[in-house]
Amino acid sequence: MSAPPAVVGMVRRLEDAGFETWVVGGCVRDVLAGRSAGDWDLTTRARPKDVRRLFRRTVPIGVEHGTVGVIGEDSVLYEVTTFRRDVATDGRHAVVAFADRIEDDLARRDFTINAIAWHPLRDELYDPYGGRADLEAGILRAVGAPSRRFAEDHLRVLRALRFAGLFDLRIEPATWTALKQAAPKLRTLSAERIREELLKVLGADPRPSSVLSAYRDAGALGVLYPELADVPEPGREWSGTLATVDRLPRGRPLQRLAALLRPLDPSGAAALLVRLRLSNAQTDETARRAAAPPLPPADASDADFRRWLSAVGVARLTAVARIELAEARAGKSGRDVGDLVDSWRRARRVRNARPPLEVADLALTGDDLIGLGLRPGPDFGRILASLLGWVLEDPNRNRRELLEARALELAVGEPPEGGAAEP
Ligand code: ATP
Ligand code: MG
């Protein structure tokens, strides 16, 4: 193993000051698994005040939990955390105390593969739970008694599933049994922690299907995302949806989320998104991508494409077309890939002609309707929507005189007040 020089320099400074310090956690696991390391995290006997004294540029990230950010000589922010042990846990939060020994610190980590420390000055691995052997044998195993470890922090259920999928590990039987027993407790976790786990899976895993299938097998899907658990399996819907998600690139988790929600009805998708507590803008965008109707076939009329662009939103064309392409390639939609590519091209061509697609693009406004002697009210919306439909059919109709004449026809055609029979 080798760490960036800035990391080695930080360890040396801490050790020279008399504080035992190790590289630990995800980065050690990643390098042992033959991958590039994410964040290089240090764990040390130094207390936060010592760390802040020893380094010139520090950021108080979570000092009360022992974490100080240190900006290395490579200008990267590294987390330096004091050895800790758990004092009290309730499944959702932990109360921690500082510890003096690396042994204590590793003992509170969740899985053997995450509980390996490496000392860059001595090039020494400290791996008391056999994490390296587990990684090599393809096993995910809890540190210590599995049911106790899941009871301490229910999020570990989801972390186990995520790591097993990402590193292609089998979950060791006792860990698996305890994990399934703990799954119902997932509902007690905060929306933020659940969401971040899902977004990590969708954003980082090249093939999220295996984690999502494991969510289902473990019962986590039914607890957290019952709308998805109801999507039938076996059958094309669920497995086709997973195959679609796999075909979309990682790094855009919300795009994959939209694909995952496509089989749901709009109210189910909305309920799930609201529970995740994404921002309003993200919720709205994801829901609209999920609910978008299929692109018209390549030989449909220009008017069909304009209606689709109007209904879905021009800005959403690329995102929705990519989802549809992934669905077609996954064999989910039964659509011909070549036809879909042609129809995407046609949609772009129609869009590039910049036709009027929204009420705001009409060459006539609500004020113009008032100018015609019509009374403002709910009918205005109906008339404008109807004019838009007429213009989508043929953009040459988007001229004020034509629209005014049409508006008067529509207004006359409406039933007299109070005379409208409810269907
Ligand atoms: P990634 O960053 O890809 O999610 P990671 O293993 O680095 O993976 P982090 O959440 O960054 O995960 O945590 C760093 C380390 O802290 C983990 O490797 C593990 O040792 C420990 N850890 C994190 N969360 C928990 C937890 N809920 N229970 C026990 N140990 C944990
Ligand atoms: Mg990490």
Coordinates of C-alpha atoms and ligand atoms in Angstrom, one line a residue:
M1 CA 0.0 0.0 0.0
S2 CA 1.1 3.6 -0.5
A3 CA -0.6 6.8 0.6
P4 CA -0.4 10.3 -0.9
P5 CA 2.8 12.1 0.4
A6 CA 0.6 14.6 2.2
V7 CA -1.0 11.8 4.2
V8 CA 2.4 10.3 5.1
G9 CA 3.5 13.8 6.2
M10 CA 0.5 14.2 8.4
V11 CA 1.1 10.9 10.1
R12 CA 4.7 11.7 10.6
R13 CA 3.9 15.0 12.3
L14 CA 1.4 13.5 14.6
E15 CA 3.7 10.6 15.5
D16 CA 6.7 12.9 16.0
A17 CA 4.6 14.7 18.6
G18 CA 4.0 11.4 20.3
F19 CA 0.5 10.5 19.0
E20 CA 0.0 7.1 17.5
T21 CA -1.8 7.5 14.2
W22 CA -3.2 5.2 11.5
V23 CA -4.8 5.3 8.1
V24 CA -8.2 3.6 8.5
G25 CA -11.5 2.6 7.0
G26 CA -12.8 2.9 3.5
C27 CA -9.5 3.8 1.9
V28 CA -7.6 0.8 3.3
R29 CA -10.4 -1.4 2.2
D30 CA -10.5 0.1 -1.3
V31 CA -6.8 -0.2 -1.9
L32 CA -6.7 -3.8 -0.6
A33 CA -9.6 -4.6 -3.0
G34 CA -7.5 -3.2 -5.8
R35 CA -9.5 0.0 -6.3
S36 CA -8.5 3.6 -6.1
A37 CA -9.1 4.9 -2.6
G38 CA -11.8 7.5 -1.9
D39 CA -11.1 9.6 1.1
W40 CA -7.9 9.0 3.1
D41 CA -9.0 9.1 6.7
L42 CA -6.7 9.2 9.7
T43 CA -7.4 7.9 13.2
T44 CA -5.2 9.1 16.0
R45 CA -4.6 9.2 19.8
A46 CA -4.2 12.9 19.5
R47 CA -7.3 14.9 20.8
P48 CA -8.9 17.5 18.5
K49 CA -7.1 20.3 20.4
D50 CA -3.7 18.6 19.7
V51 CA -4.5 18.2 16.0
R52 CA -5.5 21.8 15.7
R53 CA -2.3 22.9 17.4
L54 CA -0.1 20.7 15.2
F55 CA -1.4 21.8 11.8
R56 CA -1.6 25.3 10.4
R57 CA -4.7 24.9 8.3
T58 CA -7.6 23.0 10.0
V59 CA -11.3 23.0 9.8
P60 CA -13.5 22.1 12.7
I61 CA -15.7 19.4 11.0
G62 CA -17.1 17.6 14.0
V63 CA -14.8 18.4 16.9
E64 CA -17.3 17.1 19.5
H65 CA -17.1 13.7 17.7
G66 CA -13.4 14.0 17.5
T67 CA -13.1 14.9 13.8
V68 CA -10.8 17.8 12.6
G69 CA -10.3 18.5 9.0
V70 CA -6.7 19.1 8.0
I71 CA -5.8 20.7 4.7
G72 CA -2.8 18.8 3.5
E73 CA 0.2 20.2 1.7
D74 CA -1.5 19.0 -1.5
S75 CA -4.5 21.3 -0.6
V76 CA -6.8 18.3 -0.1
L77 CA -9.0 18.2 3.0
Y78 CA -8.3 15.1 5.1
E79 CA -10.3 14.0 8.2
V80 CA -8.3 13.3 11.3
T81 CA -10.4 11.6 14.0
T82 CA -9.5 10.8 17.6
F83 CA -9.7 7.2 18.6
R84 CA -13.2 6.6 19.9
R85 CA -15.4 4.0 21.6
D86 CA -19.1 3.9 21.9
V87 CA -20.6 4.7 25.3
A88 CA -24.3 4.5 24.4
T89 CA -26.2 3.5 21.3
D90 CA -29.9 3.4 20.5
G91 CA -29.9 2.2 16.9
R92 CA -30.0 5.8 15.5
H93 CA -27.3 7.8 17.3
A94 CA -24.1 6.9 19.2
V95 CA -22.7 8.7 22.2
V96 CA -18.9 8.3 21.8
A97 CA -16.0 8.9 24.1
F98 CA -12.4 9.4 23.1
A99 CA -10.2 6.3 23.5
D100 CA -6.5 5.8 23.9
R101 CA -6.1 2.6 21.9
I102 CA -6.5 1.8 18.2
E103 CA -8.1 -1.6 19.3
D104 CA -11.1 0.2 20.8
D105 CA -11.5 2.3 17.7
L106 CA -11.5 -0.6 15.3
A107 CA -13.9 -2.5 17.6
R108 CA -16.6 0.0 17.0
R109 CA -16.4 -0.2 13.2
D110 CA -19.1 -2.1 11.5
F111 CA -17.7 -4.8 9.2
T112 CA -14.4 -6.6 9.2
I113 CA -13.4 -5.1 5.8
N114 CA -14.0 -1.6 7.3
A115 CA -12.0 -2.3 10.4
I116 CA -8.5 -2.5 9.0
A117 CA -5.8 0.0 9.9
W118 CA -2.6 0.7 8.1
H119 CA 0.5 2.4 9.4
P120 CA 2.2 4.2 6.5
L121 CA 5.5 4.9 8.3
R122 CA 5.9 1.2 9.3
D123 CA 3.9 -0.2 6.3
E124 CA 2.1 -2.3 8.9
L125 CA -1.4 -3.6 8.6
Y126 CA -3.4 -3.9 11.8
D127 CA -6.3 -6.2 11.0
P128 CA -7.6 -7.9 14.2
Y129 CA -10.8 -9.1 12.7
G130 CA -9.4 -10.7 9.5
G131 CA -10.9 -8.1 7.2
R132 CA -8.3 -8.7 4.5
A133 CA -8.9 -12.4 4.4
D134 CA -12.7 -11.8 4.2
L135 CA -12.1 -9.3 1.4
E136 CA -10.0 -11.9 -0.5
A137 CA -12.6 -14.7 0.2
G138 CA -15.4 -12.4 -0.8
I139 CA -17.2 -12.3 2.5
L140 CA -18.9 -9.5 4.3
R141 CA -19.0 -10.1 8.1
A142 CA -19.9 -8.0 11.1
V143 CA -17.3 -7.1 13.6
G144 CA -18.3 -9.0 16.8
A145 CA -21.9 -10.2 17.5
P146 CA -23.9 -9.3 14.4
S147 CA -27.3 -8.8 16.0
R148 CA -25.8 -6.5 18.6
R149 CA -24.0 -4.5 15.9
F150 CA -27.2 -4.0 13.9
A151 CA -29.1 -3.0 17.0
E152 CA -26.5 -0.4 17.8
D153 CA -27.0 1.3 14.5
H154 CA -29.7 0.1 12.1
L155 CA -28.1 2.0 9.2
R156 CA -25.5 -0.8 9.1
V157 CA -28.2 -3.0 7.5
L158 CA -28.1 -0.7 4.4
R159 CA -24.3 -0.3 4.6
A160 CA -23.9 -4.1 4.6
L161 CA -26.0 -4.4 1.5
R162 CA -24.2 -1.6 -0.2
F163 CA -20.7 -2.9 0.4
A164 CA -21.7 -6.5 -0.5
G165 CA -23.0 -5.3 -3.8
L166 CA -20.2 -2.9 -4.6
F167 CA -17.4 -5.4 -3.7
D168 CA -19.3 -8.4 -4.8
L169 CA -19.3 -10.1 -1.4
R170 CA -21.4 -12.8 0.1
I171 CA -22.9 -11.9 3.4
E172 CA -21.8 -14.4 6.0
P173 CA -24.7 -16.4 7.3
A174 CA -24.9 -15.2 10.9
T175 CA -24.5 -11.6 9.6
W176 CA -27.3 -12.2 7.1
T177 CA -29.7 -13.6 9.6
A178 CA -29.1 -10.7 12.0
L179 CA -29.4 -8.2 9.2
K180 CA -32.8 -9.6 8.1
Q181 CA -34.1 -9.5 11.7
A182 CA -33.0 -5.9 12.0
A183 CA -34.5 -4.7 8.7
P184 CA -37.9 -3.7 10.2
K185 CA -36.0 -1.2 12.4
L186 CA -34.9 0.7 9.3
R187 CA -38.1 2.7 9.5
T188 CA -36.8 4.4 12.7
L189 CA -33.9 6.0 10.8
S190 CA -33.9 9.6 9.7
A191 CA -34.9 10.3 6.1
E192 CA -31.5 11.9 5.5
R193 CA -29.5 8.8 6.4
I194 CA -31.7 6.5 4.3
R195 CA -31.6 8.9 1.4
E196 CA -27.8 9.3 1.5
E197 CA -27.4 5.5 1.5
L198 CA -29.7 5.1 -1.6
L199 CA -27.9 7.9 -3.4
K200 CA -24.6 6.3 -2.7
V201 CA -25.8 3.1 -4.2
L202 CA -27.2 4.8 -7.2
G203 CA -24.3 7.2 -7.6
A204 CA -21.3 4.9 -7.1
D205 CA -22.2 1.3 -7.9
P206 CA -21.7 0.4 -11.6
R207 CA -24.5 -2.2 -11.2
P208 CA -26.9 -1.1 -8.5
S209 CA -29.2 -4.0 -9.5
S210 CA -27.5 -6.4 -7.1
V211 CA -27.8 -4.1 -4.1
L212 CA -31.4 -3.3 -5.0
S213 CA -32.2 -7.0 -5.3
A214 CA -30.5 -7.5 -1.9
Y215 CA -32.7 -4.7 -0.5
R216 CA -35.7 -6.8 -1.6
D217 CA -34.3 -10.1 -0.3
A218 CA -33.5 -8.6 3.1
G219 CA -36.9 -7.0 3.5
A220 CA -35.4 -3.5 3.4
L221 CA -37.3 -2.6 0.2
G222 CA -40.7 -3.5 1.8
V223 CA -39.9 -1.4 4.9
L224 CA -38.4 1.7 3.2
Y225 CA -39.8 1.6 -0.3
P226 CA -43.1 -0.4 -0.2
E227 CA -44.1 1.1 -3.5
L228 CA -41.2 -0.5 -5.2
A229 CA -41.6 -3.8 -3.3
D230 CA -45.1 -4.0 -4.9
V231 CA -43.6 -3.9 -8.4
P232 CA -44.2 -7.5 -9.5
E233 CA -41.3 -10.0 -9.5
P234 CA -40.6 -12.3 -11.2
G235 CA -41.6 -10.7 -14.4
R236 CA -40.4 -8.0 -16.7
E237 CA -41.3 -5.0 -14.6
W238 CA -38.9 -5.3 -11.6
S239 CA -36.0 -7.1 -13.3
G240 CA -36.4 -4.9 -16.4
T241 CA -36.4 -1.8 -14.2
L242 CA -33.2 -3.0 -12.5
A243 CA -31.5 -3.8 -15.8
T244 CA -32.4 -0.2 -16.9
V245 CA -30.9 1.3 -13.8
D246 CA -27.7 -0.7 -14.5
R247 CA -27.5 0.8 -18.0
L248 CA -27.6 4.4 -16.9
P249 CA -24.2 5.9 -15.8
R250 CA -23.3 6.3 -12.2
G251 CA -22.6 9.8 -11.1
R252 CA -26.2 10.8 -11.8
P253 CA -28.1 9.2 -9.0
L254 CA -31.3 11.1 -9.5
Q255 CA -31.5 10.0 -13.2
R256 CA -31.2 6.4 -12.0
L257 CA -33.8 7.1 -9.3
A258 CA -36.2 8.4 -12.0
A259 CA -35.7 5.2 -14.0
L260 CA -36.3 3.1 -10.8
L261 CA -39.6 5.0 -10.2
R262 CA -41.0 4.5 -13.8
P263 CA -43.2 1.5 -13.0
L264 CA -45.0 3.4 -10.2
D265 CA -48.1 5.5 -10.6
P266 CA -47.4 9.2 -10.1
S267 CA -48.8 9.3 -6.6
G268 CA -46.6 6.4 -5.5
A269 CA -43.5 8.0 -7.0
A270 CA -44.3 11.3 -5.4
A271 CA -44.9 9.7 -2.0
L272 CA -41.6 8.0 -2.1
L273 CA -39.7 11.1 -3.2
V274 CA -41.3 13.2 -0.5
R275 CA -40.3 10.7 2.2
L276 CA -36.7 10.9 0.9
R277 CA -36.8 14.7 1.6
L278 CA -35.0 15.7 -1.5
S279 CA -35.2 19.4 -2.3
N280 CA -38.5 20.5 -3.9
A281 CA -36.7 21.1 -7.2
Q282 CA -35.1 17.6 -7.2
T283 CA -38.4 16.0 -6.2
D284 CA -40.3 17.7 -9.0
E285 CA -37.7 17.0 -11.7
T286 CA -37.3 13.3 -10.7
A287 CA -41.1 12.8 -10.6
R288 CA -41.5 14.4 -14.0
R289 CA -38.8 12.2 -15.5
A290 CA -40.4 9.2 -14.0
A291 CA -43.8 10.0 -15.3
A292 CA -42.9 11.1 -18.8
P293 CA -44.8 9.2 -21.5
P294 CA -42.9 7.4 -24.2
L295 CA -41.4 9.3 -27.1
P296 CA -43.6 9.0 -30.2
P297 CA -42.5 6.5 -32.7
A298 CA -40.0 7.7 -35.3
D299 CA -42.6 7.9 -38.0
A300 CA -45.1 10.0 -36.0
S301 CA -46.1 13.5 -37.1
D302 CA -44.2 16.6 -36.1
A303 CA -47.4 17.6 -34.2
D304 CA -47.1 14.4 -32.1
F305 CA -43.5 15.4 -31.3
R306 CA -44.5 19.0 -30.4
R307 CA -47.3 17.6 -28.1
W308 CA -44.8 15.3 -26.4
L309 CA -42.2 18.2 -25.9
S310 CA -45.0 20.4 -24.6
A311 CA -46.2 17.8 -22.1
V312 CA -42.8 16.6 -20.9
G313 CA -40.9 19.9 -21.2
V314 CA -38.2 20.6 -23.8
A315 CA -35.5 20.8 -21.1
R316 CA -36.3 17.2 -20.2
L317 CA -35.9 15.7 -23.6
T318 CA -32.3 14.4 -23.2
A319 CA -32.8 13.0 -19.7
V320 CA -36.0 11.2 -20.6
A321 CA -34.6 9.9 -24.0
R322 CA -31.6 8.5 -22.1
I323 CA -33.9 6.6 -19.7
E324 CA -36.0 5.3 -22.6
L325 CA -32.9 4.2 -24.4
A326 CA -31.7 2.3 -21.4
E327 CA -35.1 0.7 -21.1
A328 CA -35.1 -0.4 -24.7
R329 CA -31.5 -1.8 -24.4
A330 CA -32.5 -3.6 -21.2
G331 CA -35.4 -5.2 -23.2
K332 CA -37.9 -3.6 -20.7
S333 CA -40.0 -1.4 -23.0
G334 CA -40.0 -3.8 -26.0
R335 CA -39.1 -0.8 -28.1
D336 CA -36.7 -1.1 -31.0
V337 CA -33.5 0.7 -30.2
G338 CA -32.9 1.9 -33.7
D339 CA -36.4 3.4 -33.9
L340 CA -36.0 5.1 -30.6
V341 CA -32.7 6.7 -31.7
D342 CA -34.5 8.0 -34.8
S343 CA -37.3 9.3 -32.8
W344 CA -35.0 11.1 -30.4
R345 CA -33.3 12.7 -33.4
R346 CA -36.6 13.8 -34.7
A347 CA -37.6 15.2 -31.4
R348 CA -34.4 17.3 -31.4
R349 CA -35.1 18.5 -34.9
V350 CA -38.6 19.5 -34.0
R351 CA -37.3 21.3 -30.9
N352 CA -34.6 23.1 -32.8
A353 CA -37.2 24.7 -35.0
R354 CA -38.3 26.5 -31.7
P355 CA -42.0 26.0 -32.1
P356 CA -44.4 27.5 -29.5
L357 CA -44.8 24.8 -26.9
E358 CA -46.2 26.6 -23.8
V359 CA -49.0 28.9 -23.1
A360 CA -46.4 31.6 -22.5
D361 CA -45.3 31.2 -26.1
L362 CA -48.7 32.0 -27.5
A363 CA -49.0 35.2 -29.5
L364 CA -52.0 36.2 -27.3
T365 CA -52.3 36.7 -23.5
G366 CA -54.9 36.8 -20.9
D367 CA -55.0 40.6 -21.3
D368 CA -55.8 40.1 -25.0
L369 CA -58.8 37.9 -24.0
I370 CA -60.0 40.7 -21.7
G371 CA -59.6 43.1 -24.7
L372 CA -62.0 40.8 -26.6
G373 CA -64.6 41.4 -23.9
L374 CA -64.2 38.1 -22.2
R375 CA -64.5 38.0 -18.4
P376 CA -61.4 36.7 -16.5
G377 CA -62.0 33.5 -14.6
P378 CA -61.2 29.8 -14.7
D379 CA -62.3 29.6 -18.3
F380 CA -59.3 31.7 -19.3
G381 CA -57.0 28.8 -18.5
R382 CA -59.2 26.4 -20.4
I383 CA -59.3 28.7 -23.5
L384 CA -55.5 29.2 -23.4
A385 CA -54.9 25.5 -23.0
S386 CA -57.2 24.8 -25.9
L387 CA -55.4 27.5 -28.0
L388 CA -52.1 25.9 -27.2
G389 CA -53.4 22.5 -28.4
W390 CA -54.5 24.1 -31.6
V391 CA -51.1 25.8 -32.1
L392 CA -49.2 22.6 -31.3
E393 CA -51.1 21.0 -34.2
D394 CA -49.8 23.7 -36.5
P395 CA -47.4 26.4 -35.3
N396 CA -48.3 28.7 -38.2
R397 CA -51.5 29.3 -36.3
N398 CA -49.6 31.2 -33.6
R399 CA -50.8 34.7 -34.9
R400 CA -52.8 37.0 -32.8
E401 CA -55.7 37.6 -35.2
L402 CA -56.1 33.8 -35.7
L403 CA -55.9 33.1 -32.0
E404 CA -58.4 35.9 -31.2
A405 CA -60.9 34.6 -33.6
R406 CA -60.4 31.1 -32.3
A407 CA -60.7 32.3 -28.7
L408 CA -64.1 34.0 -29.5
E409 CA -65.3 30.7 -31.0
L410 CA -64.2 28.8 -27.9
A411 CA -65.8 31.4 -25.6
V412 CA -69.1 31.2 -27.5
G413 CA -69.0 27.5 -27.4
E414 CA -69.0 27.4 -23.6
P415 CA -72.2 26.6 -21.8
P416 CA -74.1 29.5 -20.2
E417 CA -73.4 30.1 -16.5
G418 CA -75.1 27.6 -14.3
G419 CA -76.2 25.6 -17.2
A420 CA -73.3 23.2 -17.4
A421 CA -74.5 19.7 -16.5
E422 CA -72.0 17.7 -14.5
P423 CA -71.2 14.5 -16.4
Ligands
ATP1 P1 -17.9 5.2 1.6 O1 -17.2 6.4 2.0 O2 -17.7 4.6 0.3 O3 -19.3 5.2 2.1 P2 -16.5 4.2 3.9 O4 -16.2 2.8 4.4 O5 -15.4 5.1 3.8 O6 -17.3 4.0 2.5 P3 -17.7 6.1 5.6 O7 -19.1 6.3 5.9 O8 -16.9 7.1 5.0 O9 -17.6 4.7 4.8 O10 -17.0 5.7 7.0 C1 -15.6 5.5 7.2 C2 -15.4 4.4 8.1 O11 -16.0 4.6 9.4 C3 -15.9 3.0 7.7 O12 -15.0 2.3 6.8 C4 -16.2 2.3 9.0 O13 -14.9 1.8 9.5 C5 -16.6 3.4 9.9 N1 -18.0 3.6 9.9 C6 -18.8 4.5 9.2 N2 -20.1 4.3 9.5 C7 -20.2 3.4 10.4 C8 -21.3 2.8 11.1 N3 -22.5 3.2 10.9 N4 -21.0 1.9 12.1 C9 -19.8 1.5 12.3 N5 -18.7 2.0 11.7 C10 -18.9 2.9 10.7
MG2 MG -15.6 7.2 3.2

